[in-house]
N, C-alpha and C. Protein backbone atom coordinates (compact mmCIF):
# COMPACT_ATOMS: atom_id res chain seq x y z
N MET A 1 51.46 9.30 -24.14
CA MET A 1 50.72 9.20 -25.39
C MET A 1 50.26 10.55 -24.96
N THR A 2 50.59 11.62 -23.94
CA THR A 2 49.91 12.94 -24.20
C THR A 2 51.15 13.17 -25.27
N ASN A 3 52.04 13.69 -26.05
CA ASN A 3 52.65 13.91 -26.31
C ASN A 3 52.58 13.99 -27.47
N SER A 4 51.82 12.85 -28.24
CA SER A 4 51.28 12.96 -29.51
C SER A 4 50.17 14.11 -29.61
N THR A 5 49.08 14.51 -28.62
CA THR A 5 48.21 15.25 -29.43
C THR A 5 48.96 16.72 -29.75
N PRO A 6 49.41 17.19 -29.32
CA PRO A 6 49.67 18.60 -29.84
C PRO A 6 50.09 18.26 -30.59
N LEU A 7 51.32 17.51 -31.57
CA LEU A 7 52.04 17.22 -32.35
C LEU A 7 50.88 16.75 -33.68
N LEU A 8 49.88 16.25 -32.77
CA LEU A 8 48.47 16.14 -34.24
C LEU A 8 47.86 17.39 -34.75
N LYS A 9 47.81 17.76 -33.68
CA LYS A 9 46.67 19.42 -33.53
C LYS A 9 47.53 20.27 -35.13
N ALA A 10 49.60 19.56 -34.58
CA ALA A 10 49.51 20.82 -35.91
C ALA A 10 50.24 20.35 -36.80
N ARG A 11 49.95 19.24 -36.71
CA ARG A 11 50.11 18.44 -38.57
C ARG A 11 48.89 18.97 -39.06
N THR A 12 47.50 18.51 -38.61
CA THR A 12 46.16 18.87 -39.53
C THR A 12 45.76 19.91 -39.32
N PRO A 13 45.70 20.11 -41.05
CA PRO A 13 45.42 22.42 -41.08
C PRO A 13 44.20 22.69 -40.55
N GLN A 14 44.36 23.95 -40.57
CA GLN A 14 43.62 24.53 -39.70
C GLN A 14 42.14 24.59 -40.78
N THR A 15 42.25 24.81 -41.93
CA THR A 15 41.23 24.43 -42.84
C THR A 15 39.86 23.35 -42.25
N SER A 16 40.00 22.71 -41.24
CA SER A 16 39.82 21.53 -41.08
C SER A 16 38.96 20.70 -42.59
N ASN A 17 40.31 20.06 -43.25
CA ASN A 17 39.40 18.85 -44.11
C ASN A 17 38.92 17.33 -43.16
N THR A 18 38.29 17.47 -43.74
CA THR A 18 38.12 15.97 -43.96
C THR A 18 38.33 15.08 -44.20
N PRO A 19 38.90 14.29 -45.00
CA PRO A 19 39.03 13.77 -45.78
C PRO A 19 40.84 13.53 -44.96
N ILE A 20 41.74 14.96 -44.27
CA ILE A 20 42.75 14.21 -43.83
C ILE A 20 42.85 14.37 -41.66
N MET A 21 41.75 15.24 -41.73
CA MET A 21 41.09 15.04 -40.26
C MET A 21 40.63 13.08 -40.26
N ASP A 22 39.80 12.35 -41.09
CA ASP A 22 39.64 10.90 -41.10
C ASP A 22 40.84 10.29 -41.17
N HIS A 23 41.98 10.77 -41.51
CA HIS A 23 43.28 9.91 -42.02
C HIS A 23 43.67 9.33 -40.84
N ALA A 24 44.28 11.01 -40.48
CA ALA A 24 44.79 11.64 -38.73
C ALA A 24 44.11 10.34 -37.89
N ARG A 25 42.54 10.12 -37.94
CA ARG A 25 42.06 9.99 -36.62
C ARG A 25 42.45 8.75 -37.01
N TRP A 26 42.31 8.31 -38.18
CA TRP A 26 42.66 6.50 -38.67
C TRP A 26 43.93 6.18 -37.94
N MET A 27 44.85 6.49 -38.72
CA MET A 27 46.44 6.75 -37.87
C MET A 27 46.61 6.40 -36.87
N PHE A 28 45.62 7.77 -35.77
CA PHE A 28 46.43 7.41 -34.23
C PHE A 28 45.02 6.11 -34.12
N ILE A 29 44.64 5.27 -34.24
CA ILE A 29 43.37 4.65 -33.33
C ILE A 29 45.03 3.10 -34.64
N LYS A 30 44.84 3.23 -35.35
CA LYS A 30 46.29 2.45 -35.88
C LYS A 30 47.29 2.04 -34.75
N ILE A 31 48.01 3.38 -34.55
CA ILE A 31 48.80 3.82 -33.54
C ILE A 31 48.91 2.78 -32.53
N ILE A 32 47.04 3.67 -32.06
CA ILE A 32 47.03 2.77 -30.01
C ILE A 32 46.80 1.45 -30.11
N GLY A 33 46.59 1.25 -31.65
CA GLY A 33 46.56 -0.38 -31.65
C GLY A 33 46.83 -1.45 -31.55
N PHE A 34 48.27 -0.64 -32.47
CA PHE A 34 49.51 -2.04 -32.38
C PHE A 34 50.38 -1.35 -31.26
N TYR A 35 50.53 0.06 -29.88
CA TYR A 35 51.27 -0.32 -29.05
C TYR A 35 50.75 -1.02 -28.27
N SER A 36 48.84 -1.32 -27.90
CA SER A 36 48.65 -1.79 -27.55
C SER A 36 48.79 -3.38 -27.32
N LYS A 37 49.16 -3.97 -28.60
CA LYS A 37 49.42 -5.12 -28.60
C LYS A 37 50.66 -5.21 -27.94
N TYR A 38 51.67 -4.86 -27.47
CA TYR A 38 51.99 -4.70 -27.58
C TYR A 38 52.43 -4.18 -25.71
């Protein structure tokens, strides 16, 4: 899971747009939830 943190930082723009950050956070939570199932 440590590998996804730099990738998330690289994908998010430096302008710190709230919708994009919200979407990235939602995707991150969804991925964690998916992996915690298995």
